[in-house]
Short mmCIF file of C-alpha atoms in Angstrom, two decimals:
data_model
loop_
_atom_site.label_atom_id
_atom_site.label_comp_id
_atom_site.label_asym_id
_atom_site.label_seq_id
_atom_site.Cartn_x
_atom_site.Cartn_y
_atom_site.Cartn_z
CA MET A 1 -20.50 -11.75 102.69
CA SER A 2 -24.20 -12.40 102.18
CA ILE A 3 -27.02 -10.04 103.23
CA LEU A 4 -30.75 -10.81 103.09
CA ILE A 5 -33.09 -7.89 102.33
CA VAL A 6 -36.68 -8.53 103.46
CA GLU A 7 -38.69 -5.65 102.03
CA ASP A 8 -42.05 -5.71 100.19
CA GLU A 9 -41.57 -2.36 98.43
CA LEU A 10 -39.87 -3.31 95.17
CA ARG A 11 -38.40 0.15 94.60
CA VAL A 12 -36.79 0.27 98.04
CA ARG A 13 -35.60 -3.33 97.82
CA ALA A 14 -34.01 -2.79 94.41
CA PHE A 15 -32.34 0.42 95.58
CA ILE A 16 -30.74 -1.25 98.60
CA SER A 17 -29.81 -4.36 96.63
CA ARG A 18 -28.06 -2.39 93.92
CA GLY A 19 -26.15 -0.29 96.43
CA LEU A 20 -24.98 -3.23 98.52
CA THR A 21 -24.00 -5.22 95.43
CA GLU A 22 -21.86 -2.30 94.27
CA GLU A 23 -20.19 -2.37 97.70
CA GLY A 24 -19.21 -6.02 97.18
CA PHE A 25 -21.88 -7.76 99.25
CA ARG A 26 -23.80 -10.78 98.00
CA VAL A 27 -27.49 -9.99 98.24
CA ARG A 28 -30.58 -12.17 98.53
CA GLU A 29 -34.04 -10.65 98.47
CA SER A 30 -37.46 -11.52 99.83
CA ALA A 31 -40.76 -9.64 99.64
CA ASP A 32 -42.61 -11.31 102.53
CA GLY A 33 -41.98 -12.70 105.98
CA VAL A 34 -42.93 -16.32 105.28
CA GLU A 35 -40.57 -16.59 102.30
CA ALA A 36 -37.83 -14.89 104.32
CA GLN A 37 -38.12 -17.53 107.04
CA GLU A 38 -37.79 -20.26 104.42
CA LEU A 39 -34.61 -18.64 103.05
CA MET A 40 -33.16 -18.40 106.56
CA ARG A 41 -33.75 -22.11 107.11
CA HIS A 42 -31.56 -23.01 104.14
CA GLU A 43 -28.91 -20.30 104.06
CA ARG A 44 -26.73 -18.44 106.51
CA PHE A 45 -26.56 -14.66 106.24
CA ALA A 46 -24.04 -12.25 107.71
CA LEU A 47 -26.87 -9.76 108.31
CA ILE A 48 -30.60 -9.35 107.62
CA ILE A 49 -32.27 -6.06 106.74
CA LEU A 50 -35.85 -6.48 107.89
CA ASP A 51 -38.90 -4.35 107.20
CA TRP A 52 -41.58 -4.38 109.89
CA MET A 53 -44.79 -4.28 107.83
CA LEU A 54 -44.60 -7.32 105.57
CA PRO A 55 -47.24 -9.52 103.93
CA GLY A 56 -47.65 -13.02 105.33
CA MET A 57 -45.76 -12.47 108.57
CA SER A 58 -44.64 -9.20 110.10
CA GLY A 59 -40.97 -8.36 110.40
CA LEU A 60 -41.32 -8.21 114.19
CA ASP A 61 -42.73 -11.76 114.24
CA VAL A 62 -39.90 -12.94 111.96
CA LEU A 63 -37.42 -11.36 114.38
CA ARG A 64 -39.07 -12.93 117.45
CA SER A 65 -39.18 -16.34 115.75
CA LEU A 66 -35.49 -16.13 114.89
CA ARG A 67 -34.43 -15.17 118.42
CA ALA A 68 -36.69 -17.84 119.94
CA LYS A 69 -34.59 -20.37 118.04
CA GLN A 70 -31.40 -18.85 119.53
CA ASP A 71 -30.40 -17.58 116.08
CA VAL A 72 -28.09 -14.60 116.61
CA THR A 73 -27.87 -13.45 112.97
CA PRO A 74 -27.64 -9.63 113.14
CA ILE A 75 -30.91 -7.86 112.30
CA LEU A 76 -31.22 -4.26 111.15
CA MET A 77 -34.87 -3.14 111.21
CA LEU A 78 -35.62 -0.74 108.36
CA THR A 79 -39.14 0.58 108.69
CA ALA A 80 -41.49 3.55 108.42
CA LYS A 81 -42.67 2.95 111.99
CA ASP A 82 -41.03 5.89 113.70
CA ALA A 83 -42.50 5.99 117.20
CA VAL A 84 -40.11 5.64 120.11
CA ALA A 85 -42.27 2.79 121.42
CA ASP A 86 -41.79 0.91 118.13
CA ARG A 87 -38.01 1.26 118.31
CA ILE A 88 -37.98 0.07 121.89
CA GLN A 89 -40.20 -2.89 121.03
CA ALA A 90 -37.97 -4.01 118.14
CA LEU A 91 -34.71 -3.58 120.06
CA ASN A 92 -36.14 -5.44 123.05
CA ALA A 93 -37.22 -8.23 120.69
CA GLY A 94 -33.62 -8.69 119.58
CA ALA A 95 -32.97 -6.26 116.72
CA ASP A 96 -29.35 -5.06 116.56
CA ASP A 97 -30.19 -1.67 115.07
CA TYR A 98 -33.19 0.35 113.88
CA LEU A 99 -33.31 2.78 110.94
CA ILE A 100 -36.37 4.79 109.96
CA LYS A 101 -37.49 5.39 106.36
CA PRO A 102 -36.80 7.51 104.43
CA PHE A 103 -33.10 6.96 104.91
CA ALA A 104 -29.78 7.87 103.32
CA PHE A 105 -28.00 4.90 101.76
CA ASP A 106 -24.69 6.03 103.23
CA GLU A 107 -26.17 5.88 106.73
CA LEU A 108 -27.59 2.41 106.08
CA LEU A 109 -24.19 1.26 104.84
CA ALA A 110 -22.44 2.77 107.86
CA ARG A 111 -24.83 1.02 110.24
CA ILE A 112 -24.36 -2.30 108.41
CA ARG A 113 -20.58 -2.00 108.68
CA ALA A 114 -20.81 -1.06 112.36
CA ILE A 115 -22.91 -4.16 113.08
CA LEU A 116 -20.55 -6.40 111.10
CA ARG A 117 -17.53 -4.97 112.94
CA ARG A 118 -19.14 -5.86 116.25
CA VAL A 119 -19.82 -9.38 115.01
CA ASP A 120 -16.31 -9.74 113.59
CA ASN A 121 -14.86 -8.76 116.95
CA ARG A 122 -16.58 -11.80 118.46
CA ALA A 123 -15.29 -14.27 115.89
CA THR A 124 -12.27 -14.96 113.72
CA PRO A 125 -13.02 -13.00 110.54
CA LEU A 126 -10.27 -14.32 108.29
CA LEU A 127 -10.96 -16.60 105.34
CA THR A 128 -7.89 -18.59 104.39
CA HIS A 129 -6.83 -21.28 101.95
CA ALA A 130 -3.20 -22.29 101.42
CA ASP A 131 -1.25 -19.00 101.36
CA LEU A 132 -4.32 -16.93 100.42
CA THR A 133 -6.01 -14.84 103.13
CA MET A 134 -9.06 -12.57 103.01
CA ASP A 135 -10.05 -10.27 105.87
CA PRO A 136 -13.76 -9.38 105.51
CA THR A 137 -13.38 -6.58 108.07
CA THR A 138 -10.71 -4.64 106.20
CA ARG A 139 -11.52 -6.22 102.78
CA LYS A 140 -7.79 -6.89 102.40
CA VAL A 141 -6.69 -9.88 100.30
CA VAL A 142 -3.15 -11.18 100.71
CA ARG A 143 -1.34 -14.08 99.04
CA ALA A 144 2.16 -15.14 100.12
CA GLY A 145 2.56 -11.78 101.83
CA VAL A 146 1.55 -9.80 98.74
CA GLU A 147 -1.55 -7.62 99.00
CA ILE A 148 -3.88 -8.06 96.00
CA PRO A 149 -6.24 -5.21 95.04
CA LEU A 150 -9.62 -6.45 93.79
CA THR A 151 -12.73 -4.76 92.43
CA ALA A 152 -15.95 -5.18 94.40
CA ARG A 153 -17.18 -7.96 92.09
CA GLU A 154 -13.84 -9.78 92.04
CA TYR A 155 -13.81 -9.60 95.83
CA ALA A 156 -17.33 -11.06 96.09
CA LEU A 157 -16.45 -13.88 93.69
CA LEU A 158 -13.24 -14.77 95.54
CA GLN A 159 -15.04 -14.64 98.88
CA PHE A 160 -17.65 -17.11 97.61
CA LEU A 161 -14.90 -19.43 96.35
CA LEU A 162 -13.07 -19.20 99.69
CA GLU A 163 -16.21 -19.86 101.71
CA HIS A 164 -16.69 -23.04 99.65
CA ALA A 165 -13.05 -24.07 99.20
CA GLY A 166 -12.71 -27.65 97.97
CA GLU A 167 -16.31 -27.68 96.73
CA VAL A 168 -17.08 -27.75 93.00
CA LEU A 169 -19.35 -24.77 92.28
CA SER A 170 -21.53 -24.64 89.18
CA ARG A 171 -21.70 -21.47 87.09
CA THR A 172 -25.39 -21.13 87.97
CA ARG A 173 -24.65 -21.31 91.68
CA ILE A 174 -21.88 -18.74 91.36
CA VAL A 175 -24.12 -16.39 89.38
CA GLN A 176 -26.92 -16.70 91.92
CA ALA A 177 -24.56 -16.00 94.81
CA VAL A 178 -22.36 -13.28 93.37
CA TRP A 179 -24.61 -11.59 90.84
CA GLU A 180 -28.32 -10.83 90.91
CA HIS A 181 -30.17 -14.11 91.20
CA ASP A 182 -32.16 -13.53 87.99
CA PHE A 183 -28.98 -13.00 85.97
CA GLU A 184 -28.97 -14.95 82.70
CA THR A 185 -27.01 -18.09 83.48
CA PHE A 186 -25.90 -18.60 79.89
CA SER A 187 -23.85 -15.43 80.03
CA ASN A 188 -20.07 -15.81 80.08
CA VAL A 189 -19.74 -13.34 82.95
CA VAL A 190 -18.42 -16.04 85.30
CA GLU A 191 -15.67 -17.02 82.87
CA VAL A 192 -14.71 -13.38 82.42
CA TYR A 193 -14.40 -12.70 86.14
CA ILE A 194 -12.64 -16.00 86.83
CA ARG A 195 -10.08 -14.88 84.25
CA TYR A 196 -9.72 -11.53 86.04
CA LEU A 197 -9.23 -13.30 89.36
CA ARG A 198 -6.68 -15.74 87.98
CA ALA A 199 -4.64 -12.86 86.59
CA LYS A 200 -4.37 -11.38 90.09
CA VAL A 201 -4.57 -14.35 92.46
CA ASP A 202 -3.02 -17.25 90.50
CA ILE A 203 -0.77 -16.29 87.60
CA PRO A 204 1.84 -14.41 89.69
CA PHE A 205 2.24 -17.42 92.02
CA PRO A 206 3.66 -20.94 91.44
CA THR A 207 0.69 -22.85 92.90
CA LYS A 208 -2.65 -22.41 91.13
CA LEU A 209 -5.72 -22.33 93.38
CA ILE A 210 -8.63 -21.72 90.97
CA HIS A 211 -9.38 -24.80 88.85
CA THR A 212 -11.89 -25.40 86.09
CA VAL A 213 -14.03 -28.52 86.35
CA ARG A 214 -14.94 -29.14 82.74
CA GLY A 215 -18.67 -29.04 82.07
CA VAL A 216 -19.50 -28.11 85.67
CA GLY A 217 -17.83 -25.00 87.02
CA TYR A 218 -14.93 -24.08 89.29
CA VAL A 219 -13.26 -25.13 92.51
CA LEU A 220 -10.73 -23.45 94.80
CA ARG A 221 -8.13 -25.97 95.96
CA SER A 222 -4.38 -26.33 96.30
CA ARG A 223 -3.92 -29.41 94.12
CA ALA A 224 -4.58 -29.62 90.39
#
């Protein structure tokens, strides 16, 4: 599940990004409103954490632009603007929630999960392929009726593979989506975690789902 953090304060952005990554979310980051809009044009996000005071284009203008295009991606405003009038203005503009800095990470995480639960209740949350099922709401992974415990990173990797089932994914693309986007792409971290996943998701079952495409990357599919 991918979350976009739009925040110009590097320290705050890095803090949130690290925390959400540890919780198993895929994180993209932007430091200004114009760049954030460009990212939104090319990628779908489960939720956007949006600062108000941004260079280039304010968070409120980003929010209004998104809603004007009938885009219903959930928005959590995270800002130092603490006046009641500011909160009312942002919520009336289409924000789904509003959290004032400084904040506790646990509260931010709780609010994110509450928003995602509301969204999940409006849509089918399950990701499935063959006899493999992932429920993003409960974070439960089941194959052929057997529940499979995964670490946060294994979960994020499998979720990315499921969301792109049948599509050959390069190592670079996987690293950018599942790990921090400036991660060194020559690292063997993808191979290591694919091996971990295979041990849990593939090896105990007769049909293998995770396949290596030599010289390119990996694909999740039912046939060899």
